[in-house]
PDB file of C-alpha atoms in Angstrom:
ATOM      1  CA  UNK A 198     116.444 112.799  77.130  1.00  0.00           C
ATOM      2  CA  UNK A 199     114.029 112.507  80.282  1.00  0.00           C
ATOM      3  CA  UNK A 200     115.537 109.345  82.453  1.00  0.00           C
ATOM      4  CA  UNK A 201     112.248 107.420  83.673  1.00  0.00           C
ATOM      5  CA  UNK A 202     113.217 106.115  86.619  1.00  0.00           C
ATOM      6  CA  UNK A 203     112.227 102.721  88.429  1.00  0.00           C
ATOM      7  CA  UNK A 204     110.166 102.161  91.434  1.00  0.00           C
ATOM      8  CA  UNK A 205     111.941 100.970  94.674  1.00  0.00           C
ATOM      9  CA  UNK A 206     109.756  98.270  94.603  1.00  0.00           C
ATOM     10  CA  UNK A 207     110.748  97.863  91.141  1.00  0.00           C
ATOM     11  CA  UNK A 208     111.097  93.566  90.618  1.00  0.00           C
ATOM     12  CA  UNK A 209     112.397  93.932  86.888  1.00  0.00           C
ATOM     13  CA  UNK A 210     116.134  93.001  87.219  1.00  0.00           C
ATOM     14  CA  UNK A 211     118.219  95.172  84.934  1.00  0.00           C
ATOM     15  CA  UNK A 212     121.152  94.573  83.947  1.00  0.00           C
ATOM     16  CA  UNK A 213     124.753  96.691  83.884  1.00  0.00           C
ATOM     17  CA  UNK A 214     126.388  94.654  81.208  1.00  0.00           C
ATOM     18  CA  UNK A 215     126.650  95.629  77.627  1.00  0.00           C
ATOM     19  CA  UNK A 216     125.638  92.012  76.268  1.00  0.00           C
ATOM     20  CA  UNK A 217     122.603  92.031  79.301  1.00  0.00           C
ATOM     21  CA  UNK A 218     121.531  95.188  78.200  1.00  0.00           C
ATOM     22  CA  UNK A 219     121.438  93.936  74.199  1.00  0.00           C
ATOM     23  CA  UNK A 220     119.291  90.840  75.605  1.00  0.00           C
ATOM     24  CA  UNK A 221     116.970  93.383  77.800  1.00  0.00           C
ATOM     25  CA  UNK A 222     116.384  95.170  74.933  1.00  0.00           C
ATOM     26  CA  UNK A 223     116.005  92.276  72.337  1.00  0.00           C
ATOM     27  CA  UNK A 224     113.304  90.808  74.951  1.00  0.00           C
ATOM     28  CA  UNK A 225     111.254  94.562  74.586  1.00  0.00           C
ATOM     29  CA  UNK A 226     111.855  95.133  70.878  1.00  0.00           C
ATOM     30  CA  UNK A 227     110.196  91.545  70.856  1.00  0.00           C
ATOM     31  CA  UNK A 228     106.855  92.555  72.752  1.00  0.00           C
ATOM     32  CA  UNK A 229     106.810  95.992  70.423  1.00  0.00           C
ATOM     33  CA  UNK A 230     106.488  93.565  67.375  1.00  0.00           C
ATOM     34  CA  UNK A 231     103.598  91.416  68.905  1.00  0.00           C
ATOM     35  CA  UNK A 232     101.911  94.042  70.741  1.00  0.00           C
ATOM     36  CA  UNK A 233     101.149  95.569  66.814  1.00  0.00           C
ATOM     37  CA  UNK A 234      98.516  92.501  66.434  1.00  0.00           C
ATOM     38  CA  UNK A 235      98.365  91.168  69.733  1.00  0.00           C
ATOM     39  CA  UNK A 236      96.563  92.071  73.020  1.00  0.00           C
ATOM     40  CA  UNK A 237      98.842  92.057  76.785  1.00  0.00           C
ATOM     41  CA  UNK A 238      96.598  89.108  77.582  1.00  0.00           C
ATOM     42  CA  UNK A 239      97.825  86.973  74.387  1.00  0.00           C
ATOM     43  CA  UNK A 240     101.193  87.344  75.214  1.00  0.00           C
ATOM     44  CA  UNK A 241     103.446  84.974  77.494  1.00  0.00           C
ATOM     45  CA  UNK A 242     106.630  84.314  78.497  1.00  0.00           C
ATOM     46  CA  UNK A 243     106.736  81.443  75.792  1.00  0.00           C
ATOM     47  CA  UNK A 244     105.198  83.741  72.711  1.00  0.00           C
ATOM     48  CA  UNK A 245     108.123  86.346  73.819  1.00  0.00           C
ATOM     49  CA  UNK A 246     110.959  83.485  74.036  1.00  0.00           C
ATOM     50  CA  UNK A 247     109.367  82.335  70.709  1.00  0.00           C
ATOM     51  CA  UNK A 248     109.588  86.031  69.072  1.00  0.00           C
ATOM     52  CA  UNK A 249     112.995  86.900  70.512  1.00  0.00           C
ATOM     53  CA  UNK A 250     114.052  83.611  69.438  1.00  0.00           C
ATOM     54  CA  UNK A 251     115.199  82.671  73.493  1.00  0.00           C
ATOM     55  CA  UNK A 252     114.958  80.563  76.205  1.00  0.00           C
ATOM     56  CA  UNK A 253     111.661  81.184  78.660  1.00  0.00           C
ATOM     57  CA  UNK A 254     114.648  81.481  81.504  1.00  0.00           C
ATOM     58  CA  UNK A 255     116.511  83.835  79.870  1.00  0.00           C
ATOM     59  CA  UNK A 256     113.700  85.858  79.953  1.00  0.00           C
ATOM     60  CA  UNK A 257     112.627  85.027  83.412  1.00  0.00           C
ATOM     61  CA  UNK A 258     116.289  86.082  84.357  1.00  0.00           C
ATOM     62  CA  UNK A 259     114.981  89.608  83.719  1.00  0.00           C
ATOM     63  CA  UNK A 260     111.086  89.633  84.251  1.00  0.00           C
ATOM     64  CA  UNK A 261     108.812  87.778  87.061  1.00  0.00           C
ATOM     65  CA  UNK A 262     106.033  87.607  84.289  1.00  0.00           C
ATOM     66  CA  UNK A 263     105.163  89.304  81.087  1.00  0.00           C
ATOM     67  CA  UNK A 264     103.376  92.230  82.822  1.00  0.00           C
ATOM     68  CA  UNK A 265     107.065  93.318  83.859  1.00  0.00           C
ATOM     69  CA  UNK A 266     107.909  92.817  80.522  1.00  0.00           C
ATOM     70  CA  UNK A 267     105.134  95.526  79.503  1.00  0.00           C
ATOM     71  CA  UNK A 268     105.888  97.658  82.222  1.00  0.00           C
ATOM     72  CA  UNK A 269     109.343  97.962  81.066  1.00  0.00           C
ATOM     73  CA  UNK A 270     108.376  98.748  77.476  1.00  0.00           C
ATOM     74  CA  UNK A 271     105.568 101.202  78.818  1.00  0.00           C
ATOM     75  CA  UNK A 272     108.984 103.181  80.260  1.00  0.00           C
ATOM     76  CA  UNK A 273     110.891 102.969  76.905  1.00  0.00           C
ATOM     77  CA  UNK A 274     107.400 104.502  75.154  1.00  0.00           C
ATOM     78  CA  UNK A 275     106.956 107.059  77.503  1.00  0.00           C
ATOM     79  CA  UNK A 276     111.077 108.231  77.049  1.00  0.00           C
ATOM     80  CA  UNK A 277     110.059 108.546  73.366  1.00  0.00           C
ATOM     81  CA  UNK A 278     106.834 110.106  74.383  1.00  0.00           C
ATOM     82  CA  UNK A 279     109.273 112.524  76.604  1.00  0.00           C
ATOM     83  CA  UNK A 280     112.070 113.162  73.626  1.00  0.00           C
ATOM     84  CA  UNK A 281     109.166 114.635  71.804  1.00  0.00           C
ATOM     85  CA  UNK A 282     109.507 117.644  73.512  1.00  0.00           C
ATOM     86  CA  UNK A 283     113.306 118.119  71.816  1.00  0.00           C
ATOM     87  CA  UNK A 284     111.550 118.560  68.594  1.00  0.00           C
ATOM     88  CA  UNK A 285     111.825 122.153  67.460  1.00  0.00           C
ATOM     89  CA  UNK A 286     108.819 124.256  67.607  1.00  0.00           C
ATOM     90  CA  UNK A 287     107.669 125.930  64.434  1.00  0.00           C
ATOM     91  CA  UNK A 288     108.182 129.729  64.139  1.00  0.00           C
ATOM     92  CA  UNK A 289     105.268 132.076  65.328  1.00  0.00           C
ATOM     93  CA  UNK A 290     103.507 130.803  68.197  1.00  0.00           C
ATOM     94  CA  UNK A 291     102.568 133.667  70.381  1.00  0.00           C
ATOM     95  CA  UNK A 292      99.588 131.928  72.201  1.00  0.00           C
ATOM     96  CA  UNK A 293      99.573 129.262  75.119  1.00  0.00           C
ATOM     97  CA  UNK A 294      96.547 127.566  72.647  1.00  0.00           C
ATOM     98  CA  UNK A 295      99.048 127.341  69.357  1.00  0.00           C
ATOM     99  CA  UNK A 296     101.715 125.942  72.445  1.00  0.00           C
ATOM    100  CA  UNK A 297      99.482 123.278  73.413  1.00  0.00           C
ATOM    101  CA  UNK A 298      98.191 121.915  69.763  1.00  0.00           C
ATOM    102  CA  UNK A 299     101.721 121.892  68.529  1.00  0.00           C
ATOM    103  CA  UNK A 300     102.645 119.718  71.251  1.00  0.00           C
ATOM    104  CA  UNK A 301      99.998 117.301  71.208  1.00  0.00           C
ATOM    105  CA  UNK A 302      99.787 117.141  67.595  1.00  0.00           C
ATOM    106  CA  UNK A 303     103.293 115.690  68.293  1.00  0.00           C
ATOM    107  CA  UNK A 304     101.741 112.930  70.714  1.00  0.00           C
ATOM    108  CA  UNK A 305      99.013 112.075  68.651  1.00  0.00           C
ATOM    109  CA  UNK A 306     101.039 111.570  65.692  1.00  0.00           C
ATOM    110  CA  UNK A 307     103.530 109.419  67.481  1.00  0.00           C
ATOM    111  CA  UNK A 308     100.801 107.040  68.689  1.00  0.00           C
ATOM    112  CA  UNK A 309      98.663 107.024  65.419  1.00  0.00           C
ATOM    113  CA  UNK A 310     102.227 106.165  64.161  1.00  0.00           C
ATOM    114  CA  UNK A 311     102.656 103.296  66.711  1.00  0.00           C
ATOM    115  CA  UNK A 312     100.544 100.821  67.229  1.00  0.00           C
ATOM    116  CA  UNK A 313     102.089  98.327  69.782  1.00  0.00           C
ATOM    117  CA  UNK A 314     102.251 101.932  71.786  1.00  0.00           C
ATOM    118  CA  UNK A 315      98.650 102.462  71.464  1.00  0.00           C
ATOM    119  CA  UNK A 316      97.593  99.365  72.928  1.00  0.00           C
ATOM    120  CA  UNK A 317      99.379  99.422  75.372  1.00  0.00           C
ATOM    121  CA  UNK A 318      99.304 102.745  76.839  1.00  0.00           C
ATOM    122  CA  UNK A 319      95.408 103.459  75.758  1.00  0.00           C
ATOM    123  CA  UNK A 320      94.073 100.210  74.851  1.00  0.00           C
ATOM    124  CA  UNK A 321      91.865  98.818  76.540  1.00  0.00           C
ATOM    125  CA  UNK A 322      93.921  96.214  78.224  1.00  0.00           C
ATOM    126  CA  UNK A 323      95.863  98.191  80.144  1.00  0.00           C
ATOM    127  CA  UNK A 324      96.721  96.692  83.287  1.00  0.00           C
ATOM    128  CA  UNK A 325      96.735  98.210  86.906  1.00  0.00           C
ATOM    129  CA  UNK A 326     100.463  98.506  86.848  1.00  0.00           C
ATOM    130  CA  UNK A 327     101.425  99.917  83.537  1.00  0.00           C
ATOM    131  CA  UNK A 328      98.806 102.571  84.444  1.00  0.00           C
ATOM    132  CA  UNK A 329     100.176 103.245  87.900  1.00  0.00           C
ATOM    133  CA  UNK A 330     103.506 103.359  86.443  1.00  0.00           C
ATOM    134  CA  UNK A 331     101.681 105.843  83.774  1.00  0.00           C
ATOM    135  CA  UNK A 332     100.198 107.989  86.113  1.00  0.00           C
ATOM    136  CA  UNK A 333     103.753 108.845  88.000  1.00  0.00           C
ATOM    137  CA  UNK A 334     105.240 109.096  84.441  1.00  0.00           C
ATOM    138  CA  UNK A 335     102.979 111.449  83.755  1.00  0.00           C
ATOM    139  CA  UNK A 336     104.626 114.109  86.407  1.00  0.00           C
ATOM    140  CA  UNK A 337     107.716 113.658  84.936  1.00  0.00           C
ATOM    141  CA  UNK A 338     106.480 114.681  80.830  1.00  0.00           C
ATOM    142  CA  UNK A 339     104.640 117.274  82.872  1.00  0.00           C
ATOM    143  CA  UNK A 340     107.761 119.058  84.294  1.00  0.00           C
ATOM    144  CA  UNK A 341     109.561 119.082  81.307  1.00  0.00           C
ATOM    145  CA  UNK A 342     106.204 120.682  79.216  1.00  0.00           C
ATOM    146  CA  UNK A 343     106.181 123.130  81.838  1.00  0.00           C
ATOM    147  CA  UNK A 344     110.186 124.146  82.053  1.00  0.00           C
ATOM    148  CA  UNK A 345     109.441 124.710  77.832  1.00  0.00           C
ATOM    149  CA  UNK A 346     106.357 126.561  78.339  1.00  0.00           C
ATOM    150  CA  UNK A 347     107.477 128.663  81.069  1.00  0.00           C
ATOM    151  CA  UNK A 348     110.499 129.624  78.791  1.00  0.00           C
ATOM    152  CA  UNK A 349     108.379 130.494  76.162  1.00  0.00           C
ATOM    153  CA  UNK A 350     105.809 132.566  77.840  1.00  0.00           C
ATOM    154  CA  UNK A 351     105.609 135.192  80.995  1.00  0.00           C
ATOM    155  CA  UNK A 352     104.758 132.601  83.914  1.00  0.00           C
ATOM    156  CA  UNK A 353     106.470 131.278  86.852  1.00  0.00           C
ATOM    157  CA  UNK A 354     107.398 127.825  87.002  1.00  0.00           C
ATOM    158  CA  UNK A 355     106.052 126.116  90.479  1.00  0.00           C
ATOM    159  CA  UNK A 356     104.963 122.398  91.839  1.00  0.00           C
ATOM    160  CA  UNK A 357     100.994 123.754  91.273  1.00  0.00           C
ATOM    161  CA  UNK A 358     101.448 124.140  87.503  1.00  0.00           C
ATOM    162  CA  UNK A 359     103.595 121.224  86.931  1.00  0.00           C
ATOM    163  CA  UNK A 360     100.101 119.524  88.876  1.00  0.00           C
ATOM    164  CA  UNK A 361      97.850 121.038  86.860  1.00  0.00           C
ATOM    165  CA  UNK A 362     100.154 119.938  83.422  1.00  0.00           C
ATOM    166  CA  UNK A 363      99.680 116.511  85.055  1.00  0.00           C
ATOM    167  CA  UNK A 364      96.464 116.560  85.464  1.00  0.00           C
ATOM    168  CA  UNK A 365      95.704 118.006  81.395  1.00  0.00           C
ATOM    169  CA  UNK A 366      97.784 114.801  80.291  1.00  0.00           C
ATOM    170  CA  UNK A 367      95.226 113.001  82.125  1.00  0.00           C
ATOM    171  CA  UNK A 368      92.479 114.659  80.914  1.00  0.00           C
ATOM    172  CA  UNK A 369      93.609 114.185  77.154  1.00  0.00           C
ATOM    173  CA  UNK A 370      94.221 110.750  77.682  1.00  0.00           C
ATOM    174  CA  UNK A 371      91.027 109.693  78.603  1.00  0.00           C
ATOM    175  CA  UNK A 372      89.799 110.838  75.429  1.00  0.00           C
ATOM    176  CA  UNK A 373      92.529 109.409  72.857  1.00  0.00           C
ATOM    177  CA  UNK A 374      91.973 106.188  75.034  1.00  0.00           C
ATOM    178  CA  UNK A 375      88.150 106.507  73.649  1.00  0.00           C
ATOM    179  CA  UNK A 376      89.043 107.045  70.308  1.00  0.00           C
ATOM    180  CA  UNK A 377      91.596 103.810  70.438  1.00  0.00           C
ATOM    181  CA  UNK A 378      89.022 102.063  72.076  1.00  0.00           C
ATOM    182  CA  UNK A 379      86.172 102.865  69.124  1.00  0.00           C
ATOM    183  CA  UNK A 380      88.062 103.376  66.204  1.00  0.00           C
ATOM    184  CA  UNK A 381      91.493 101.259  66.894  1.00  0.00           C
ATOM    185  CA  UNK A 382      93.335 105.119  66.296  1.00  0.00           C
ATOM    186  CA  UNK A 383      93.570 109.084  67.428  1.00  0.00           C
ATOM    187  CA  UNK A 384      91.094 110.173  64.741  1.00  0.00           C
ATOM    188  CA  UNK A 385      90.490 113.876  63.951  1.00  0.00           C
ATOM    189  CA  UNK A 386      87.213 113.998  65.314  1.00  0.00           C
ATOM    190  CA  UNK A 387      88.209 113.232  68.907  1.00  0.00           C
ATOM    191  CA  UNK A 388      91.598 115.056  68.751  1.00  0.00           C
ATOM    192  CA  UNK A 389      89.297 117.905  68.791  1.00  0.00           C
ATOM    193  CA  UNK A 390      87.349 116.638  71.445  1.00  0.00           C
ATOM    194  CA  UNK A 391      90.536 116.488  73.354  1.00  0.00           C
ATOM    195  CA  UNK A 392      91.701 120.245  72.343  1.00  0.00           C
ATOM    196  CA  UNK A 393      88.312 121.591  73.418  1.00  0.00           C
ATOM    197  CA  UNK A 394      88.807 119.673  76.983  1.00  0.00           C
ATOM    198  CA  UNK A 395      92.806 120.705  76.984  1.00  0.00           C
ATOM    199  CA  UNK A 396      91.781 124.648  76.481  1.00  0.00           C
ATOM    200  CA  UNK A 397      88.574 124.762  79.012  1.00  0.00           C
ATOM    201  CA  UNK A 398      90.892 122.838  81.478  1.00  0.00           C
ATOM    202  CA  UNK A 399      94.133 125.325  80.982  1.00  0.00           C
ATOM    203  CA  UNK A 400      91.617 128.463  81.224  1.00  0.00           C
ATOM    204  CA  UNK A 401      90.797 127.285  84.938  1.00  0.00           C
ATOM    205  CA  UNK A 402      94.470 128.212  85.882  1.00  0.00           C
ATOM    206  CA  UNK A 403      95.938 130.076  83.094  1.00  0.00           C
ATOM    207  CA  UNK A 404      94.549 133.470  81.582  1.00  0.00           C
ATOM    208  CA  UNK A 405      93.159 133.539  77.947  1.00  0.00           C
ATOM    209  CA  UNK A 406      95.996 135.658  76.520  1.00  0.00           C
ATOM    210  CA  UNK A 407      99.453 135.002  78.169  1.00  0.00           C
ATOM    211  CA  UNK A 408     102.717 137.102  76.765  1.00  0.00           C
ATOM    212  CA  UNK A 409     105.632 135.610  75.639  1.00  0.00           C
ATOM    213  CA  UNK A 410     108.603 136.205  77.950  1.00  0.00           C
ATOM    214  CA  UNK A 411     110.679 138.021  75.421  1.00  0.00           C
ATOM    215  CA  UNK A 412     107.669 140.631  74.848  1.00  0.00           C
ATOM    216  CA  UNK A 413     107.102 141.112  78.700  1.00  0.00           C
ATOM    217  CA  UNK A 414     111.065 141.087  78.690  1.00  0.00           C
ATOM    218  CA  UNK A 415     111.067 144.011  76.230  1.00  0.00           C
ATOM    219  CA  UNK A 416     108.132 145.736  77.927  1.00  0.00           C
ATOM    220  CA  UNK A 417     109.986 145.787  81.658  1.00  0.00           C
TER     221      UNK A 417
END
């Protein structure tokens, strides 16, 4: 599991105790239910006591506001997001391209799957935060898609590719977060968009045909 880890400017308070922790938790499981029908904006302190059947300053013990409260479940999505990448890969992929649709076809179906996740990570009401927190996320699910990929096939791991990996998670996003945006879902029409703008991207730092590490192993 990838640890996300806070900000130092971090204001969330989080706790240490077991019973804390259970309340922390209970206070984000309680956004995930609303955030399936409801937009950031239509959600308070009071509509989370409400759901999570608490007080508004038990909640305020934890969170300034219920953007913190967002930010905190945009960490716990993107360590799902991140424990994708334990999923076994299926037998026979021999080409960076097959690498990259298996992975994303993960993603996609974990968001198409989630819908509180959707709207908050590509929905349109995204706040400045959650996507600043996003963006340095992002770096993190980068460097663990590289270690994987670099394991798989002949290429040296290094602080440009793990950029560039960044910078395709980006890229892809922008497009799902169209899709969401028109159609309320990842459909299969802009998926592809998304694989044609993953591949040209890749192909401006990584050749067309790259050899697995056990054949260049055998070769040497």
């Amino acid at each position: 599991m990838v640890t996300i880890l806070p900000r130092p400017a971090d204001t969330i308070r989080r706790p240490r105790q077991k019973r804390s922790q259970q309340r922390f938790e209970a206070i984000l499981d309680s956004a995930d239910r609303l955030l399936e029908t409801l937009e950031p904006a239509q959600i308070s302190i009071y509509t989370l006591a409400e759901e999570a059947g608490l007080s508004a300053p038990s909640i305020y013990h934890f969170f300034p506001d219920a953007g913190q409260v967002f930010v905190a479940l945009a960490e716990r999505y993107v360590g799902e997001f991140a424990d994708l990448l334990d999923k076994p890969l299926p037998a026979g992929i021999t080409t960076w391209q097959h690498y990259m649709a298996v992975r994303y076809a993960h993603g996609r179906e974990h968001y198409n799957a989630h819908g509180a996740a959707r709207r908050l990570l590509l929905g349109s009401g995204l706040s400045a935060s959650i996507r600043a927190r996003d963006l340095e996320n992002d770096s993190v699910l980068a460097e663990r898609s590289m270690a994987e990929f670099c394991q798989l096939f002949d290429i040296a791991p290094s602080i440009e590719l793990v950029e560039r990996f960044t910078e395709l998670l980006v890229i892809n996003d922008a497009i799902w977060t169209l899709s969401v945006h028109r159609h309320g879902t990842i459909t299969d029409a802009y998926e592809e968009q998304a694989r044609l703008a993953r591949e040209a991207y890749c192909r401006t730092f990584l050749p067309e045909h790259l050899p697995l590490r056990a054949a260049a192993e055998q070769a040497a």
